[in-house]
Structure formats: structure tokens, C-alpha cells
Amino acid sequence: MKTYTIHRVLSVLVVLATIVLWQGCKPKAPGSIINGDAASQAYVAPGKYDEFYNVVSGGFNGQMSIYGLPSGRLFRIIPVFSQFPENGWGYSEETKPMLNTSHGFVPWDDLHHISLSLTKGEHDGRWAFGNANNTPRVARVDMKTFKTVEILELPNSGGNHSSPFITENSEYIVAGTRFSVPVGDNTDVPISSFKENFKGYISFISVDPTDGEMKIAFQLKTPGVSFDLARAGKGPSHGWFFFSTYNTEQAYTLLEVNASQKDKDFIMAVNWKKAEEYIKAGKGTTAKAKYAHNVWDESTHTGVSTIMDEVLQLDPAELKDIIYFIPCPKSPHGCDTDPTGEYIVGSGKLAALIPVFSFAKIQAAIANKEFEGEFAGIPVIKYEAALHGEVKKPGLGPLHTEFDNNGNAYTSFFVSSEIVKWNVKTLEILDRVPTYYSIGHLSVPGGPTTKPHGKYVVAYNKITKDRYLPTGPELTQSAQLYDISGDKMKLILDFPTTGEPHYAESIPASLVMPNSTKIYKIEDNKHPYASLGEGMTKVERKGKEVHVYMTAIRSHLTPDNIEGVKLGDEVFFHVTNLEQDWDVPHGFAVKGANNAEILVMPGETQTLKWKPLSTGIFPFYCTDFCSALHQEMQGYIRVSPAGSKVPLKFSTGKIEDQASGAGQ
Ligand code: RUQ
Ligand code: CUA
């Protein structure tokens, strides 16, 4: 069948060439697209609040950023899998443990997807979850404090891409591996032994309903393929999860060609309630695994990292009815469930149509054993048996689909650079608008919930080109806001974004704003080095460590004169912000610190470690303009030679009789 194979390779190359060519194209006449009162729709007058919080992933910056919609104004960048000089995240002694992994300190990653916590399928405004793609981890951000409060590493995973999608009541978030890898005792195997040795693991991570704490409840062992995206079932399909797969060819080199051979890859349907039954019946096996679990303690204002050593696993090839494959054309990327939970949309990057599957039909096909065969011991449901229908000729390169509250779907098309609106039931195309340029993800407020908030769709584009003033080789990233309240989608705003946005979610401000933390109560501060009042400040020597218990309040630091530090010492500035007023952080910086500056919230304690490399007098000061006398908020620390006899002393506001001479 040589000609057949050649034909296949050729057709793949033709598709690839089309994509490459299309990337060079762009929609016509961007300037003429905005008209009428579009600008006023996105205008939020000075002093007015936005209607939605838009939580946007930062891609390769490892962060989440918070924008307002419809204004597109940037409010906050939350460091998650990153160090952040703005507030010392990942630099202060308290935050470093949050970035600990089984590979040591990993202060960067690639954050692609946001999942906001759900109750009964609707946003509850409690937590935002994000994935680390490279060194597989998931994080939980507390929407009260907009702070990363937990990071859980995922063993047996490589490239945590189909993550952290969430179930209807936040029972689980999932983490599917992008790269299958060999796991177990012997992982030193030839790459060419892929089919035999490489496995894909999917983690189901439970979320404690009270405090949100995450735990790997179980992992499913699956054949060595790549998992791309996922969505939970809802309503009738609650209890199921759907994952898109690619590279079911099980190629391990030049995937661009070798993983595009088959006409169809799979959507993997997971019955997680069934998995729970097997676990209850004791069918899980405990496997050794090394991974970090890092939890932020709000009372000590400190992260604690624990290395875990085992994980519970299930093998669906042996334990029947946990997973089924459904053929899906061609290298599917997005896998999205509609608000009713009945329809599952697969988006084949190389497909010229969008297949929509029916949950009811999938169930019937399983009951009637309408299988076309097996893949690595897992039944493959017949495509036609699971299919609700196909959206014909929708566009080129479909990636992701979101939903409104009127039964419509919005699919992003990377290659043809557009958003296409279609009806989920009738599969009829209703509208299309260009995006500038090459949209990746898109987001409708509440789009992945059972009750979308609708109103807007935001495009997160991969290419910015000529949309903004050029800033050298790297341009800002670009989002675009469209009004979807009428029949026709209408572009109303471009706004720049940081990092590389992938997925994002939006939530009504009313669900988040009332709970926003204003201060940390000083009396609740249990940090071991906190000074809960100026009277409790001190400087202590422990061998070569000098611990400064310092307070900050408008407009002085206590102590502000410190002497008796010697070369070779490590100085720990434990700065407690005594303010109990909203929006009054104090900063701390000391000359020559090669670690960071820190920013301390009201009632909080944070620690900057500083190792002076020369003798002399070093100024330190508050870096946040906190008051009229902010500029006076400063002090000095004296560093003497290693053998010096200068006694340890510290003070604020003390005028000494006689200035001491050098060396005393
Ligand atoms: S991805 S552009 Cu990493 Cu979610 Cu689709
Ligand atoms: Cu405190 Cu400036």
C-alpha cells in the first residue's frame, strides 16, 4: 500500500502548506470594522467599576492577570509559577517554598488555562485554578486575596496541558499529560520503545469543598497518546469528563507529520463516578511517586512545601467502563461541553468540519456496544453512533468553542483568523467576524458554566502585527472584545495583555468584589518572626544569622539604626506591616540586595534575606509611596569586618551623645 501511504503524506503536507500560507494572510480593512457607538460600549467612566473580572492566563510568564470587562483595564498581575519583583513573590523567604518541586526550586512555568470554581455548575467566586505546563503542577488562587495559596505537583506527567478543567461542583480538577512518558521503576528506555513503554496519565485532583485544598485522588493509566484539552460533563453528563487526544499514531519524532497520519484521533470519555466505585471497592493500586505539595498558610503568611511519596492509580484497560474512545477528526484541540451538558464539541485543528457529539447517543452506543474495535484495550465507539452532527465548512483551523445563554456556540479559528457563531442544536452557521490576528482561545463570561453570563466574547490572539505602536521585535499581546448581545457579533475594543494569554474566564464583579480582603488582621498574625507592635521589635544574633524583627507604619521603620552586623553574616529582615488600613502596603529594600525587594500588606510579615559583601553603611527604605513622609521612611545598617567588636544594637529615634569613630 505504498501509494496509499504517499497519498496520505501528501495530503498532510497540503493541509500544512495551507496553514502556513494562511498565517501570512490577514482580514481586510481592519480600520473600517469599528463603527457607530462601539467605543461607548466598552467605555467605563472614571471612578466607575467594570461589570466583570476577566482572569487571564499569562502563558509563558507563568502568571494570571486580572482585567476589567468591558474596559480591558489591567488591575493586577498575580504571580503563580513565577517570581515577581513587584511584590517579592518567589524571592521572599516565605514564598520560596511555594515554588518547590521534586526537581528543586522551579520559579517559572507556562500557565495556559484558568478554571474558576463552580457550585451547581455556576461560578461561586471562590478560587481560580491554573496549570503549569512544563513542570506539571496545578495552582489555586484565592479570589479573596488574589494570591496563590496552593501548588500541587503532578507525578508521571509530562507537559500538563489538558488542565486544570473542573467539574460541576468543583469535586475535581483534572490534569492530563501532553507528553506520554515512561513511568515506574525503569524509565531509562529507548525513545523508540514508545508504544511499549510510554503511558499517558490523567490525574483527578480533589478539591476540598471547605478550604479548597487539593489532593491527587487518583490517576488513570492510559495508552501513550497526547492529551490536549478537556471539559467536564454537566447536568445529564455530570460524572463524566471528556478529553481531546492527538498523536494516537504514537509517533515519537517529527510529530508535525507523523502525528497527522490518521483521519481521526479520539475524544476520550471518562466515567469518573465509575472510577470512584472501583476505588471504593479497593481496586486502586498505590504507586510510589515523588511530588511536592505546597500550601500557603495565611496565619503565618508562609508557604509550606511537603514532598509526597505515593499516588493511587487505576488501570482502565483492566477495570472496564471507566474510559471509552470516540473517533474525532483530525488532531482535535478543543473539547468543549455545552451548558446543557448534552453536547460535546471537538475541534480538529486540521479538520474542515466541527463534529458535535451527543451525550445521550454516547450512552446508548455504550449500552448497545456499538464499537468499531479497541485501542490498546479500550473500546472505541463508532463515530456515527456518538455523533449529533457536523458543522459544515465552518472555517479553517478550529481551536476552541464557548457558549452563550441562548444555545449558540462561538468557535475560534486560528488559520482563517475569525470567530464563528453557530447554533448548537441545528449546527447552522449564524455569523462570523474577523480577529486580528490568528485567535487562539476565546472566552464568553460564564461560557463553560451551566448558565453563561453572555454579553461578550473576548478573542485572545496569537499574532499582534500592526494593531499597536511597535515596541521592537516583541509586540504586546492582544485581546479583542466583541459584543454578542445581538444577532451579529460586533468588535468594540482592542486591549493589550501581558505574557501570552491562552484561556481566560470572566466572572461578574458582584460574585467577587464583596468578599475581597482589605487587610490581614494583625492579631491573627502567627508568623514566628512577626513583631505585633513597635515595642516588640528587636535584633537577634543566632551564630552567623542576624534576625531583624522590624515593623513598618507611616512613616518610619523600627528599628531604623542597626549596628553590629559582621561580614559573613546573613541578615534576615522580617518586616511586619502594622497598618490596619486598606491599600497601605509598605515596601522594603536594602542597598546591594541581590535577592529582591519585598512589599508587605497591612498586617502581614515578609522576610528579605540579605548577605552583605562589603563593610560600610547600607541604607534601607520603604519602596511604596505610602504617605507624605514616605521619603523619610528609611534607615541605616552598619556592616563591620568579620572579627569586629562592634556590639549588636538597634534603635529608632534615639540620638546618641557622641558619634562613634570608625572601627568602634
Ligand atoms: S491552548 S490556543 Cu495551550 Cu489552551 Cu489552545
Ligand atoms: Cu512606607 Cu513608604
XYZ file of C-alpha atoms and ligand atoms in Angstrom:
671
model
C 0.000 0.000 0.000
C 2.863 2.291 -0.774
C 0.904 4.707 -2.953
C -1.715 4.923 -0.246
C 0.924 5.980 2.260
C 2.409 8.507 -0.135
C -1.052 9.876 -0.739
C -1.507 10.266 2.985
C 1.767 12.075 3.450
C 0.948 14.350 0.531
C -2.464 15.231 1.864
C -0.949 16.063 5.233
C 1.624 18.273 3.542
C -1.099 20.045 1.571
C -3.006 20.800 4.764
C 0.162 22.005 6.461
C 1.068 24.183 3.500
C -2.412 25.699 3.535
C -1.952 26.552 7.193
C 1.444 28.101 6.624
C 0.067 30.188 3.765
C -2.951 31.266 5.740
C -0.768 32.500 8.537
C 0.507 35.090 6.143
C -2.956 36.351 5.339
C -4.984 38.746 7.366
C -8.514 40.030 7.277
C -9.079 43.099 5.136
C -9.578 46.681 6.182
C -9.283 46.466 9.936
C -9.880 50.174 10.311
C -13.368 50.015 8.898
C -14.598 47.353 11.267
C -15.371 49.598 14.238
C -18.308 51.858 13.724
C -21.200 53.590 15.450
C -21.200 53.723 19.220
C -18.871 50.748 19.670
C -16.382 52.717 21.727
C -19.023 53.851 24.207
C -19.983 50.227 24.886
C -16.524 49.477 26.210
C -16.172 52.807 27.968
C -16.204 52.680 31.738
C -16.202 56.236 33.055
C -13.506 57.321 35.538
C -14.456 56.181 39.029
C -16.899 53.558 37.743
C -16.432 49.832 38.140
C -16.287 47.229 35.419
C -19.021 44.643 35.199
C -16.735 41.592 35.049
C -13.412 40.420 36.365
C -11.511 38.843 33.483
C -8.982 36.291 34.779
C -6.447 35.754 32.014
C -3.638 33.232 31.821
C -0.194 34.631 31.122
C 1.219 31.691 29.140
C 4.993 31.774 29.256
C 5.081 34.351 32.058
C 3.561 31.775 34.418
C 1.101 34.278 35.850
C -2.557 35.217 35.884
C -3.637 38.740 35.208
C -6.861 40.420 36.148
C -8.584 42.813 33.767
C -11.914 44.568 33.899
C -14.554 43.982 31.258
C -15.728 45.723 29.225
C -12.963 48.308 29.726
C -9.970 45.983 29.254
C -8.186 47.807 32.082
C -5.446 45.801 33.814
C -5.885 45.646 37.608
C -3.430 43.111 38.883
C -0.820 40.571 37.904
C -0.805 37.524 40.161
C 2.467 35.607 40.220
C 1.692 31.896 40.225
C 4.511 29.886 38.663
C 6.890 32.812 38.569
C 8.980 35.134 40.657
C 7.592 38.629 40.701
C 9.737 41.604 41.618
C 6.713 43.797 42.205
C 5.926 42.124 45.494
C 8.810 39.733 46.113
C 6.806 36.576 45.307
C 9.275 33.725 44.936
C 12.061 35.880 46.405
C 10.923 36.352 49.991
C 11.753 33.522 52.376
C 8.041 32.875 52.963
C 7.110 32.458 49.295
C 10.086 30.379 48.081
C 8.569 27.070 49.304
C 5.566 27.652 47.019
C 7.829 27.095 44.009
C 9.451 23.955 45.333
C 9.095 20.774 43.256
C 10.583 17.283 43.157
C 13.141 18.883 40.788
C 14.001 21.554 43.333
C 13.119 25.241 43.081
C 11.335 25.886 39.752
C 10.347 29.550 39.693
C 8.918 29.696 36.187
C 6.423 27.859 34.092
C 3.937 28.146 31.307
C 0.370 28.774 32.519
C -2.277 28.095 29.868
C -5.666 27.538 31.395
C -7.873 29.112 34.024
C -10.726 27.337 35.764
C -12.924 29.229 38.155
C -14.526 27.213 40.942
C -18.115 26.072 40.457
C -21.092 25.216 42.619
C -24.019 23.507 40.865
C -22.381 24.307 37.547
C -22.208 28.046 38.222
C -19.407 30.363 39.234
C -19.111 30.719 43.000
C -16.267 33.251 43.049
C -14.043 31.279 45.441
C -10.953 30.125 43.587
C -9.154 30.343 40.274
C -7.087 27.330 39.227
C -4.227 27.395 36.744
C -1.908 24.791 35.195
C 1.842 24.678 34.824
C 2.516 23.095 31.513
C 6.213 22.371 31.693
C 6.989 21.030 35.157
C 3.499 19.645 35.718
C 1.692 21.462 38.511
C -1.671 22.977 39.294
C -2.217 26.075 41.383
C -5.096 27.541 43.327
C -5.525 31.277 43.664
C -7.800 32.610 46.399
C -10.231 35.122 44.910
C -10.498 36.907 48.273
C -6.837 37.861 48.338
C -5.885 37.309 44.672
C -2.949 35.343 45.946
C -1.607 31.919 45.005
C -2.363 29.773 48.034
C -1.552 26.259 46.842
C 0.594 24.493 44.246
C 0.443 20.744 43.702
C 2.950 18.925 41.526
C 1.800 16.036 39.324
C 3.910 12.908 39.088
C 4.001 10.656 35.994
C 3.100 13.578 33.785
C 4.963 15.432 31.072
C 3.516 18.718 29.858
C 0.392 19.290 31.894
C -1.727 20.806 29.124
C -5.276 19.445 29.456
C -5.545 21.017 32.844
C -6.991 22.288 35.228
C -10.543 21.782 33.974
C -13.173 21.489 36.662
C -16.324 19.510 37.474
C -19.755 20.938 38.202
C -19.320 21.234 41.970
C -15.535 21.610 41.957
C -15.286 17.964 43.031
C -12.210 17.572 40.854
C -9.899 19.440 38.614
C -8.132 17.270 36.053
C -4.621 17.182 34.697
C -3.968 15.221 31.510
C -0.445 14.725 30.283
C 0.528 16.210 26.951
C 3.631 14.071 26.615
C 3.278 10.427 27.394
C 6.352 9.245 29.237
C 7.713 6.020 30.655
C 6.845 5.682 34.327
C 7.634 3.261 37.104
C 10.896 1.684 38.152
C 12.673 1.664 34.826
C 12.324 4.884 32.872
C 15.734 4.663 31.217
C 14.414 3.152 27.981
C 14.980 3.834 24.260
C 12.710 6.561 22.890
C 11.876 4.150 20.078
C 10.159 1.896 22.613
C 7.349 4.457 22.805
C 4.470 2.090 22.043
C 5.516 -0.379 24.651
C 6.810 1.811 27.456
C 5.248 5.254 27.206
C 1.982 5.870 29.049
C -0.323 8.808 29.496
C -1.508 9.575 32.985
C -4.573 11.602 33.823
C -4.812 12.936 37.359
C -8.087 13.632 39.103
C -7.359 16.168 41.802
C -9.967 16.514 44.520
C -10.761 19.975 45.859
C -11.830 20.176 49.490
C -15.245 21.884 49.500
C -14.453 23.877 52.647
C -10.928 25.127 52.246
C -10.177 24.209 48.646
C -7.151 22.078 49.467
C -6.104 19.910 46.532
C -5.108 16.264 46.622
C -4.432 13.759 43.850
C -7.455 11.498 44.380
C -6.401 9.054 41.663
C -4.570 8.730 38.370
C -5.816 6.841 35.323
C -3.264 4.978 33.274
C -3.997 5.346 29.582
C -2.266 4.356 26.323
C 0.679 6.522 25.250
C -1.033 9.364 23.393
C -1.086 13.146 23.898
C -3.919 14.787 25.794
C -4.702 18.303 24.722
C -7.773 19.794 26.366
C -10.720 18.668 28.428
C -14.085 19.634 29.816
C -16.289 18.119 32.465
C -19.772 16.923 31.745
C -22.582 18.840 33.369
C -26.283 18.248 34.056
C -27.045 14.852 32.471
C -23.357 14.239 31.751
C -22.176 15.162 35.266
C -19.944 12.298 36.366
C -18.162 12.217 33.002
C -15.143 14.045 31.674
C -14.108 14.497 28.040
C -10.527 14.853 26.839
C -9.199 15.519 23.364
C -6.246 13.395 22.282
C -3.774 13.619 19.452
C -0.833 11.563 18.338
C -2.863 8.396 18.566
C -0.342 7.352 15.892
C 2.033 7.086 18.881
C 4.799 8.822 16.971
C 7.855 9.982 18.847
C 9.599 12.086 16.213
C 8.573 14.771 13.699
C 5.059 14.832 15.072
C 4.167 17.619 12.664
C 3.900 14.924 10.009
C 3.864 11.648 11.891
C 1.089 12.586 14.290
C -1.157 13.796 11.469
C -1.468 10.475 9.656
C -4.795 9.260 10.896
C -8.078 10.715 9.747
C -9.312 10.623 13.271
C -7.841 10.815 16.735
C -10.027 10.409 19.803
C -12.141 12.171 22.321
C -11.670 10.169 25.489
C -14.802 9.928 27.634
C -14.089 9.191 31.303
C -16.754 7.961 33.683
C -15.198 9.265 36.891
C -18.083 8.099 39.064
C -17.210 4.592 37.884
C -13.589 5.215 38.842
C -14.797 6.262 42.311
C -16.719 2.968 42.598
C -13.607 0.973 41.767
C -11.663 2.886 44.384
C -14.328 2.220 46.994
C -14.152 -1.452 46.054
C -10.400 -1.363 46.699
C -9.362 -1.789 43.046
C -6.831 1.018 43.064
C -3.124 0.339 43.385
C -0.738 2.540 45.280
C 2.338 3.526 43.311
C 5.486 5.227 44.527
C 5.807 8.777 43.259
C 7.664 11.866 44.348
C 5.926 15.227 44.110
C 5.648 18.471 46.015
C 2.541 19.844 47.669
C 2.913 23.483 48.649
C 0.354 25.233 50.791
C 0.192 28.860 51.833
C -0.650 29.401 55.493
C -2.482 32.687 55.852
C -1.897 32.924 59.608
C 1.880 32.597 59.387
C 2.000 34.279 55.955
C 4.284 31.465 54.903
C 4.276 28.643 52.345
C 4.989 25.103 53.486
C 6.279 22.527 50.990
C 5.772 18.829 51.652
C 7.205 16.093 49.450
C 4.605 13.375 48.890
C 5.606 9.806 48.110
C 2.696 7.862 46.682
C -0.314 8.089 44.445
C -3.377 5.917 43.839
C -3.750 4.554 40.303
C -6.395 2.753 38.264
C -5.834 0.841 35.024
C -8.884 1.289 32.755
C -7.649 -1.424 30.368
C -8.392 -3.861 33.177
C -11.127 -2.008 35.038
C -13.872 -1.855 32.432
C -16.263 1.014 31.798
C -14.047 3.815 33.083
C -12.966 5.078 29.677
C -14.167 4.968 26.073
C -12.695 6.461 22.950
C -14.735 8.324 20.363
C -13.120 8.981 16.960
C -12.735 12.689 16.265
C -11.331 14.223 13.074
C -8.320 15.321 12.865
C -5.827 16.225 15.621
C -8.505 17.673 17.903
C -7.530 20.578 20.117
C -10.527 21.988 21.996
C -13.055 19.649 23.574
C -15.935 21.651 24.969
C -19.232 20.743 26.588
C -22.244 22.996 26.115
C -24.241 24.497 29.027
C -26.898 21.764 28.864
C -24.250 19.055 29.165
C -25.734 17.153 26.210
C -23.298 18.258 23.500
C -19.565 17.784 23.252
C -17.738 19.783 20.604
C -14.428 18.507 19.224
C -12.256 20.901 17.245
C -9.857 19.180 14.859
C -7.042 21.588 14.046
C -6.692 20.034 10.609
C -10.369 19.241 10.083
C -12.714 21.017 7.683
C -15.735 20.490 9.917
C -16.658 20.541 13.588
C -18.096 17.305 14.979
C -20.654 17.664 17.759
C -21.242 14.569 19.855
C -24.348 13.755 21.851
C -24.026 12.506 25.403
C -27.305 10.588 25.132
C -26.047 8.880 21.970
C -22.720 8.049 23.589
C -24.601 6.367 26.435
C -26.817 4.450 24.007
C -23.780 3.391 21.959
C -22.101 2.058 25.101
C -25.271 0.216 26.162
C -25.672 -1.304 22.670
C -21.950 -1.996 22.297
C -21.728 -0.018 19.085
C -17.959 -0.267 18.980
C -15.710 -0.223 15.942
C -12.953 -2.006 17.839
C -10.447 -1.374 20.573
C -7.433 0.845 21.017
C -4.903 -0.540 23.493
C -7.633 -2.470 25.279
C -10.116 0.420 25.397
C -13.373 0.216 23.386
C -13.727 2.693 20.524
C -17.307 3.866 19.983
C -18.455 4.152 16.357
C -18.154 7.762 15.190
C -21.664 7.846 13.678
C -23.171 6.296 16.794
C -21.878 9.089 19.034
C -22.383 11.948 16.599
C -25.104 14.570 16.950
C -23.947 16.154 13.701
C -21.226 18.137 11.965
C -20.902 21.871 11.437
C -20.004 22.003 7.739
C -17.392 24.351 6.291
C -17.098 26.438 9.432
C -13.636 27.891 8.747
C -10.018 26.786 8.919
C -8.220 25.523 11.985
C -10.955 25.372 14.650
C -9.464 25.518 18.142
C -11.883 26.296 20.944
C -15.606 26.713 21.499
C -17.510 28.745 24.091
C -21.246 29.121 24.605
C -23.787 31.829 25.317
C -27.077 31.610 27.196
C -29.150 31.257 24.016
C -27.999 27.911 22.669
C -25.227 29.317 20.494
C -21.616 28.332 20.210
C -18.619 30.523 19.317
C -15.634 28.765 17.809
C -12.195 30.295 17.308
C -10.397 29.651 14.009
C -6.674 30.131 14.137
C -5.943 29.689 10.466
C -8.795 31.702 8.987
C -8.479 34.172 11.904
C -12.122 34.511 12.870
C -14.830 33.730 15.379
C -17.764 31.768 14.000
C -21.129 31.712 15.739
C -23.339 28.683 15.208
C -26.371 27.063 16.755
C -25.569 24.032 18.876
C -28.754 22.110 18.033
C -29.221 22.975 14.363
C -25.466 23.229 13.639
C -26.273 26.142 11.372
C -23.697 28.897 10.994
C -25.150 32.236 12.105
C -22.347 34.780 11.891
C -18.606 35.222 11.534
C -16.225 38.076 12.442
C -12.525 38.503 11.739
C -9.985 38.645 14.558
C -6.664 40.499 14.407
C -4.892 38.098 14.157
C -4.952 34.329 14.492
C -7.117 33.829 17.524
C -6.258 31.047 19.954
C -8.643 30.777 22.857
C -11.816 32.777 23.230
C -13.940 33.414 26.269
C -17.579 34.225 26.901
C -18.244 35.283 30.505
C -19.585 32.134 32.174
C -19.115 30.263 28.874
C -18.021 26.976 30.454
C -20.754 27.041 33.126
C -24.351 25.814 33.025
C -25.565 29.440 32.967
C -23.349 31.597 30.767
C -23.447 35.290 31.631
C -23.113 36.030 27.898
C -22.870 39.615 26.610
C -19.307 39.475 25.290
C -16.794 37.215 23.682
C -13.114 38.012 24.071
C -10.598 36.844 21.497
C -7.061 36.111 22.729
C -4.920 36.423 19.652
C -1.615 34.826 18.834
C -0.344 37.449 16.442
C -0.493 41.208 17.030
C 1.292 42.586 13.953
C 0.080 46.093 13.173
C -2.510 46.640 15.908
C -0.375 48.710 18.272
C 2.628 51.018 18.266
C 5.633 48.800 17.610
C 7.934 48.108 20.552
C 10.844 46.401 18.855
C 10.785 42.756 17.846
C 8.344 41.868 20.590
C 4.883 43.343 20.393
C 2.309 43.411 23.114
C -0.143 40.543 23.156
C -3.613 41.348 22.086
C -7.173 40.690 23.193
C -10.304 41.857 21.426
C -13.731 42.358 22.891
C -16.873 41.668 20.860
C -20.438 42.437 21.803
C -22.566 39.308 21.307
C -25.843 40.627 22.694
C -27.365 40.999 19.217
C -27.572 38.636 16.251
C -24.313 39.912 14.835
C -21.045 39.975 16.726
C -19.563 43.439 16.958
C -15.942 44.346 17.698
C -15.900 47.046 20.377
C -12.384 47.096 21.848
C -8.765 46.044 21.417
C -6.763 45.788 24.603
C -3.168 44.710 25.153
C -2.339 41.874 27.534
C 0.778 40.661 29.284
C 2.535 37.340 28.775
C 0.858 35.199 26.160
C -2.784 34.776 27.059
C -4.230 31.345 26.474
C -7.515 30.602 28.176
C -9.354 33.105 30.349
C -12.597 33.246 32.261
C -14.800 36.137 33.280
C -16.964 36.367 36.332
C -19.459 39.054 37.385
C -17.837 41.536 39.774
C -20.758 41.040 42.158
C -19.569 37.472 42.868
C -16.052 38.517 43.841
C -15.973 42.132 44.967
C -17.940 41.852 48.247
C -15.526 39.180 49.535
C -12.290 40.940 48.688
C -9.876 41.004 51.646
C -8.860 44.517 52.690
C -6.290 43.815 55.390
C -4.828 40.911 57.331
C -5.708 41.281 60.996
C -2.565 41.945 62.956
C -3.846 39.958 65.940
C -4.185 36.886 63.677
C -0.567 37.129 62.537
C 1.171 33.940 63.746
C 4.407 34.440 61.823
C 7.218 33.261 64.122
C 9.217 36.425 63.373
C 6.336 38.906 63.475
C 6.545 41.994 65.678
C 2.988 42.776 66.645
C 3.927 46.231 67.856
C 6.927 48.537 67.764
C 7.736 47.553 71.347
C 8.368 44.018 70.139
C 10.962 44.871 67.547
C 14.469 43.570 68.153
C 17.639 42.304 66.505
C 18.925 38.857 67.440
C 22.084 37.056 66.506
C 21.993 33.268 66.018
C 25.516 32.316 65.025
C 26.082 33.869 61.624
C 22.436 34.740 61.198
C 21.122 38.121 62.248
C 17.338 38.346 62.548
C 15.814 41.806 62.412
C 12.258 41.924 63.769
C 11.160 45.114 62.044
C 7.898 46.998 61.829
C 6.647 49.435 59.227
C 3.989 52.046 59.821
C 3.521 55.507 58.316
C 6.174 56.881 58.202
C 9.016 55.002 59.846
C 10.699 51.651 60.068
C 11.593 50.264 63.508
C 14.472 49.815 64.102
C 15.999 52.309 61.672
C 19.570 52.183 63.014
C 21.248 48.787 63.227
C 24.897 48.120 64.095
C 26.927 45.055 64.932
C 26.410 43.090 61.710
C 29.667 41.492 60.524
C 30.908 40.445 57.151
C 29.936 36.809 56.597
C 26.615 37.276 58.383
C 23.292 36.645 56.727
C 20.721 39.235 57.684
C 17.012 38.388 57.695
C 14.762 41.435 57.677
C 11.388 40.224 58.961
C 9.189 43.177 58.154
C 5.733 43.389 59.730
C 3.383 45.994 58.335
C 1.440 47.292 61.347
C -1.116 49.192 59.264
C -4.730 48.096 59.574
C -5.955 50.236 56.752
C -6.884 49.141 53.216
C -4.410 49.863 50.457
C -1.415 50.785 52.634
C 1.367 48.320 51.837
C 4.919 49.207 52.803
C 7.901 48.128 50.772
C 11.393 47.260 51.915
C 14.684 47.442 50.052
C 18.311 47.456 51.219
C 21.263 48.533 49.110
C 23.079 45.693 47.390
C 20.348 43.119 47.984
C 20.801 40.617 45.177
C 17.624 38.844 46.057
C 14.695 41.236 45.779
C 12.658 43.943 47.335
C 9.533 42.984 49.198
C 6.101 44.514 49.504
C 4.262 43.826 52.738
C 0.479 44.029 53.028
C -1.237 45.516 56.102
C -0.980 43.015 58.974
C 1.446 40.750 57.125
C 5.080 39.765 57.780
C 7.537 39.066 54.953
C 11.244 38.329 55.077
C 14.073 39.558 52.887
C 17.363 37.714 53.196
C 20.456 39.871 52.617
C 24.084 38.911 52.656
C 26.331 41.991 52.640
C 29.538 41.534 50.636
C 31.432 44.565 51.944
C 31.706 46.659 55.090
C 30.174 50.073 55.476
C 26.861 51.744 55.992
C 23.942 50.499 53.908
C 20.720 52.456 53.597
C 17.341 50.754 53.543
C 13.944 52.271 52.867
C 10.275 51.798 52.088
C 9.682 51.373 48.351
C 5.937 52.086 48.276
C 4.891 55.743 48.332
C 2.750 55.366 51.428
C 2.423 58.823 52.927
C 3.500 62.437 52.704
C 6.647 61.456 54.602
C 7.258 58.263 52.634
C 10.574 59.645 51.513
C 11.599 59.885 55.194
C 10.776 56.202 55.746
C 14.365 54.994 55.771
C 17.224 53.706 57.911
C 20.837 52.545 58.043
C 22.522 49.256 58.775
C 26.235 49.155 59.585
C 28.374 46.229 58.458
C 31.751 45.769 60.200
C 34.662 43.434 59.431
C 34.328 39.768 60.359
C 36.352 39.998 63.577
C 34.966 43.367 64.727
C 33.887 44.029 68.310
C 31.072 46.435 67.405
C 28.206 45.336 69.638
C 24.838 44.436 68.211
C 22.487 47.362 68.748
C 19.409 48.845 67.193
C 17.109 51.791 67.751
C 14.642 54.219 66.254
C 14.543 57.876 67.194
C 17.488 57.639 69.572
C 20.040 60.453 69.424
C 23.347 59.270 70.789
C 25.617 61.680 72.713
C 28.663 61.167 70.675
C 29.012 59.790 67.198
C 31.345 56.827 67.343
C 34.518 56.706 65.353
C 35.410 54.153 62.762
C 36.120 50.655 63.926
C 34.437 51.025 67.322
S -4.022 26.075 24.093
S -4.691 28.122 21.582
Cu -2.408 25.823 25.345
Cu -5.307 26.034 25.520
Cu -5.436 26.354 22.584
Cu 6.057 53.131 53.759
Cu 6.656 54.435 52.006
